[in-house]
């Protein structure tokens, strides 16, 4: 694809894409998103259950009891299609419950995406730091996926005969953390999505089987490189980290937090020193990850005693930092759902005092190597 950004109509001519990009696209975010709905089917456990009992016990991490009472009285919950405003309403077996979270203003996120490569099967984007790939938490609309869905993709006429195999819009086949910038691959066809996903999964599978680096690298079809600035001076020029990563309990994160865990899944990272910044007690490194566990780079670097500079979440040993927050005593000590106090919201409740997975330092987040970036090149074999 050789069309310039100004000719494509995606962005104004004065906002031409950076050197190395084919073109840029992106739709500015609306002030508020559309809200989100969560659906449940009530299953009776024998005892009589009220509407507020169901939500306050099933979703304790979303809001305390007063918060759920307020949401019910606001008319944000329907039962079998009817708005329910009585918290003490008795639920019946099989009832369909829908909680409608009010629209909110999501935190700032960039909206422009640079296309570095495109063919009939896939595109490669330069994901900017601060933009989430898929919806989660506060970011339900301001995501890479949303921009891919908003763009009008022109599919080649050759696709007409195999239309059933073509995505209506490209979809990401892997993830980069919100704070991480770099190359993001997206598939245009179902076949490309399946094949690329298999290539990424291959690295994670082999990470638990092989420790022979030479044989392992030869068998891989996608190699992933990142650059990061870490605390302290690494003594060895190369370090191979094989610490497993698994879930541990953590306040404010209902499903748990990924951390260094002996019972976790295999993970492998190769760290190479690029520059030792003695005056700042920091080291610039390149990390090649042979698997793709959540927060793998942050966890592995902190595990060896060199966490990312200003990482608010992970400390020495690959464990989350944790200071017991002071308890609150008032019944109304939670943020309102919807438009009010949106900056304090995480999944509809008051943001915990502890750092959470989405937190990062914009100036020191890791960066996936970009083929047009002077810092390095991505390799595919």
XYZ file of C-alpha atoms in Angstrom:
381
model
C 0.000 0.000 0.000
C 1.535 3.296 -1.072
C -1.272 5.840 -0.647
C -0.217 8.834 1.399
C -2.052 9.825 4.550
C -3.442 12.986 2.991
C -4.719 11.081 -0.047
C -6.328 8.346 2.029
C -8.668 10.752 3.761
C -7.969 9.264 7.173
C -6.178 12.294 8.625
C -5.604 15.929 7.557
C -2.578 16.664 5.366
C -0.964 18.733 8.109
C -0.990 15.645 10.349
C 0.992 13.474 7.945
C 2.183 10.119 9.313
C 5.727 9.865 10.669
C 8.560 8.672 8.484
C 8.249 4.944 7.826
C 4.456 4.753 8.218
C 2.267 3.973 5.206
C -0.561 6.082 6.576
C -2.307 6.977 9.834
C -5.943 6.682 10.850
C -8.111 7.277 13.879
C -11.374 8.834 14.971
C -11.300 11.306 17.913
C -12.908 9.870 21.038
C -16.330 11.199 22.122
C -16.422 12.906 25.514
C -18.374 10.048 27.095
C -18.563 6.401 26.168
C -21.839 4.495 25.776
C -21.723 2.767 29.137
C -21.752 -1.000 29.386
C -24.203 -3.717 30.384
C -23.489 -6.873 32.393
C -25.888 -9.830 32.132
C -26.499 -12.620 34.663
C -28.963 -15.490 34.937
C -30.109 -16.096 38.486
C -29.820 -19.660 39.756
C -31.600 -20.442 42.995
C -29.449 -22.050 45.694
C -32.397 -22.951 47.941
C -32.644 -19.852 50.133
C -34.738 -16.833 49.193
C -32.513 -14.193 47.566
C -33.244 -10.511 47.070
C -31.960 -8.384 44.213
C -29.521 -6.438 46.383
C -28.305 -9.616 48.085
C -27.464 -11.133 44.722
C -25.378 -8.192 43.531
C -23.747 -7.268 46.841
C -22.606 -10.854 47.428
C -21.806 -11.837 43.821
C -19.914 -8.642 43.006
C -18.378 -7.424 46.231
C -15.391 -5.971 44.389
C -17.592 -3.759 42.233
C -19.299 -1.850 45.044
C -20.282 -2.214 48.710
C -23.919 -2.751 49.734
C -24.831 0.999 49.723
C -23.457 1.284 46.194
C -25.664 -1.502 44.877
C -28.723 -0.068 46.656
C -28.082 3.252 44.923
C -27.702 1.633 41.514
C -30.952 -0.307 41.922
C -32.880 2.787 43.010
C -31.386 4.704 40.067
C -33.066 2.216 37.733
C -29.798 0.791 36.436
C -30.856 -2.853 36.803
C -33.519 -4.731 34.870
C -35.045 -8.101 35.738
C -36.507 -10.002 32.788
C -36.536 -6.784 30.761
C -38.304 -4.673 33.395
C -36.576 -1.927 35.408
C -36.325 -2.979 39.063
C -36.018 -0.239 41.692
C -36.785 -2.271 44.820
C -33.588 -3.641 46.401
C -35.660 -6.216 48.324
C -37.280 -7.703 45.236
C -37.302 -11.535 45.477
C -35.578 -13.211 42.528
C -37.020 -16.173 40.678
C -35.128 -19.117 39.216
C -33.862 -18.352 35.716
C -34.476 -14.597 35.873
C -32.305 -12.569 33.488
C -30.569 -9.728 35.317
C -28.894 -6.840 33.500
C -26.858 -4.147 35.239
C -26.505 -1.029 33.066
C -23.407 0.912 33.992
C -23.898 4.594 33.140
C -21.705 6.290 30.507
C -18.489 7.800 31.852
C -15.609 9.867 30.576
C -12.663 7.579 30.090
C -9.160 8.836 30.938
C -7.064 10.356 28.162
C -5.822 7.998 25.462
C -4.300 8.741 22.037
C -6.505 7.897 19.063
C -4.213 7.996 16.016
C -2.620 4.757 14.797
C 0.262 4.500 12.313
C 0.117 1.640 9.814
C 3.629 0.294 9.209
C 2.738 -2.659 6.976
C -0.388 -3.941 5.259
C -1.293 -6.762 2.890
C -4.379 -8.854 2.124
C -4.049 -10.858 5.341
C -2.696 -8.579 8.061
C -1.622 -5.123 9.135
C 1.106 -4.003 11.530
C 0.329 -0.973 13.692
C 2.580 1.238 15.788
C 0.608 1.262 19.040
C 1.285 4.420 21.068
C 1.853 4.373 24.813
C -1.334 5.118 26.746
C -3.709 3.265 24.410
C -5.229 -0.027 25.526
C -5.572 -2.844 22.978
C -8.825 -4.489 24.178
C -11.632 -3.234 26.456
C -11.083 -3.672 30.184
C -11.668 -1.693 33.353
C -11.989 2.035 32.772
C -11.186 1.694 29.075
C -14.215 0.223 27.319
C -14.165 2.420 24.217
C -10.765 4.083 23.978
C -8.986 1.023 22.595
C -7.159 -0.145 19.485
C -10.035 -2.550 18.808
C -12.526 0.323 18.735
C -10.460 2.250 16.175
C -10.200 -0.855 13.983
C -13.995 -1.197 14.164
C -14.600 2.473 13.350
C -12.463 2.547 10.200
C -14.029 1.681 6.846
C -11.728 -1.040 5.561
C -11.586 -1.493 1.789
C -11.114 -5.185 1.037
C -9.577 -6.203 -2.350
C -11.987 -7.519 -4.986
C -10.090 -10.818 -4.886
C -11.688 -11.389 -1.478
C -15.182 -11.660 -2.963
C -14.817 -15.379 -3.611
C -13.734 -16.083 -0.033
C -15.787 -13.461 1.800
C -16.778 -15.845 4.592
C -13.132 -16.079 5.658
C -12.593 -12.307 5.851
C -12.942 -10.277 9.055
C -15.278 -7.274 8.745
C -12.396 -5.370 10.305
C -8.892 -6.413 11.380
C -8.522 -7.712 14.930
C -5.433 -7.795 17.173
C -3.833 -11.227 17.470
C -1.773 -10.399 20.567
C -1.601 -7.661 23.180
C 0.714 -4.920 24.332
C 0.261 -3.303 27.739
C -1.434 0.088 27.781
C 1.818 1.767 28.753
C 3.853 -0.095 26.122
C 4.448 1.335 22.661
C 5.427 -0.736 19.652
C 4.462 -3.158 16.929
C 0.973 -4.702 17.094
C -0.120 -7.303 14.547
C -3.762 -7.457 13.457
C -5.354 -10.091 11.209
C -7.685 -9.289 8.323
C -8.804 -12.864 7.732
C -9.861 -15.688 9.995
C -7.119 -17.876 8.566
C -4.463 -15.251 9.313
C -5.856 -14.793 12.810
C -5.670 -18.516 13.536
C -2.171 -18.891 12.072
C -0.681 -15.854 13.813
C -2.303 -16.834 17.119
C -0.730 -20.279 16.740
C 2.700 -18.734 16.162
C 2.407 -16.625 19.330
C 1.105 -19.586 21.336
C 4.008 -21.706 20.085
C 6.488 -19.577 22.027
C 4.554 -19.926 25.284
C 4.232 -23.688 24.836
C 7.895 -24.265 24.051
C 9.026 -22.030 26.917
C 8.027 -24.773 29.312
C 9.652 -27.603 27.349
C 13.045 -26.383 26.217
C 15.972 -24.664 27.824
C 18.239 -24.961 24.765
C 18.139 -21.398 23.506
C 19.632 -22.138 20.072
C 17.170 -24.921 19.174
C 14.304 -22.952 20.700
C 14.917 -19.832 18.600
C 15.286 -21.855 15.395
C 11.837 -23.383 15.858
C 10.032 -20.081 16.423
C 8.342 -18.159 13.624
C 7.830 -14.881 15.521
C 10.480 -13.258 17.690
C 9.428 -10.487 20.103
C 11.854 -7.825 21.318
C 11.255 -5.019 23.801
C 13.399 -2.221 25.204
C 13.081 -0.946 28.741
C 14.840 1.152 31.348
C 15.375 -0.650 34.641
C 16.496 0.315 38.110
C 20.074 -0.552 39.062
C 23.094 -1.724 37.087
C 22.989 -5.255 35.652
C 26.357 -6.951 36.066
C 25.985 -9.614 33.358
C 25.613 -8.659 29.706
C 22.989 -11.383 29.224
C 20.521 -12.923 31.662
C 18.022 -15.731 30.976
C 14.998 -15.659 33.300
C 12.744 -18.724 33.568
C 10.642 -17.877 36.615
C 7.035 -19.186 36.284
C 4.229 -16.619 36.461
C 0.835 -17.201 38.098
C -2.050 -15.501 39.863
C -1.881 -14.307 43.471
C -4.522 -12.593 45.569
C -4.419 -8.798 45.476
C -6.783 -6.118 46.853
C -8.928 -4.377 44.247
C -8.365 -7.029 41.564
C -11.120 -9.631 41.820
C -9.529 -12.213 39.543
C -6.124 -11.868 41.196
C -2.826 -10.375 40.068
C -0.069 -12.032 38.044
C 3.257 -12.314 39.851
C 6.291 -14.573 40.239
C 4.761 -17.851 41.423
C 6.368 -21.299 41.657
C 3.061 -22.965 40.740
C 2.477 -20.639 37.783
C 2.899 -21.235 34.050
C 6.341 -21.457 32.422
C 7.790 -18.168 31.197
C 11.128 -17.321 29.595
C 12.791 -13.932 29.010
C 16.245 -13.188 27.620
C 17.682 -9.887 28.843
C 20.583 -8.170 27.022
C 22.292 -5.040 28.339
C 22.417 -2.176 25.827
C 23.783 0.613 28.005
C 24.677 1.049 31.663
C 23.757 4.525 32.923
C 26.006 4.650 35.973
C 25.173 8.262 36.880
C 21.467 7.444 37.127
C 21.844 3.918 38.547
C 19.819 2.602 35.610
C 20.343 0.140 32.751
C 18.888 0.260 29.246
C 18.093 -3.294 28.174
C 16.576 -5.335 25.394
C 14.220 -8.144 26.382
C 13.307 -11.037 24.125
C 10.294 -12.844 25.504
C 9.907 -16.502 24.519
C 6.434 -16.602 26.061
C 3.756 -13.978 26.545
C 2.503 -14.150 30.112
C 0.648 -11.092 31.501
C 3.101 -8.463 32.803
C 5.943 -10.866 32.044
C 8.627 -8.233 31.498
C 7.675 -6.268 34.611
C 7.554 -9.412 36.731
C 10.753 -10.995 35.432
C 12.825 -7.828 35.747
C 11.620 -7.159 39.261
C 12.221 -10.836 40.085
C 15.964 -10.448 39.392
C 16.064 -7.234 41.424
C 15.855 -4.700 38.579
C 12.237 -3.498 38.224
C 11.238 -1.043 35.507
C 12.036 2.515 36.514
C 9.088 3.968 38.451
C 6.994 0.785 38.156
C 4.237 1.439 40.735
C 3.076 -2.172 40.930
C 5.941 -4.691 41.094
C 8.790 -4.695 43.588
C 11.879 -6.803 44.212
C 11.246 -10.526 43.772
C 8.490 -10.178 41.187
C 5.827 -9.625 43.846
C 3.306 -6.758 43.949
C 4.007 -3.882 46.268
C 1.453 -3.783 49.047
C 0.774 -1.504 51.985
C -2.379 -2.220 53.977
C -4.719 0.738 53.335
C -6.403 2.468 56.218
C -9.977 1.203 56.651
C -12.884 3.503 55.833
C -15.779 3.718 58.229
C -18.474 5.632 56.382
C -21.177 3.781 54.488
C -20.895 6.205 51.550
C -17.148 5.837 51.056
C -17.390 4.763 47.430
C -17.392 6.608 44.120
C -20.734 6.949 42.346
C -21.279 4.942 39.204
C -21.493 6.699 35.865
C -20.673 10.344 35.202
C -19.671 11.455 38.696
C -16.091 11.148 39.900
C -15.066 9.217 36.790
C -11.383 9.704 37.519
C -11.761 7.663 40.708
C -13.548 4.786 39.041
C -12.233 1.330 38.344
C -15.018 -1.058 37.289
C -17.579 1.158 39.021
C -16.158 1.464 42.528
C -13.722 3.701 44.318
C -10.249 3.100 43.036
C -8.146 1.241 45.609
C -5.256 3.050 47.236
C -2.973 0.280 46.008
C -1.606 0.393 42.428
C -3.465 -1.824 39.942
C -2.329 -3.592 36.726
C -3.228 -0.692 34.413
C -0.961 1.716 36.271
C 2.296 2.635 34.604
C 4.752 5.492 34.341
C 4.359 7.074 30.895
C 8.018 8.066 30.741
C 9.512 4.693 31.567
C 7.189 2.025 30.191
C 8.640 -0.786 28.109
C 8.522 -0.476 24.335
C 8.054 -3.234 21.796
C 10.637 -2.892 19.076
C 9.244 -1.183 15.979
C 10.593 -1.988 12.488
C 10.690 1.727 11.587
C 12.129 2.777 14.926
C 15.812 3.691 14.965
C 16.133 1.837 18.283
C 15.997 -1.574 16.623
C 14.219 -3.984 14.318
C 11.623 -6.698 14.672
C 12.454 -10.048 13.099
C 10.090 -12.580 11.584
C 11.252 -16.001 10.444
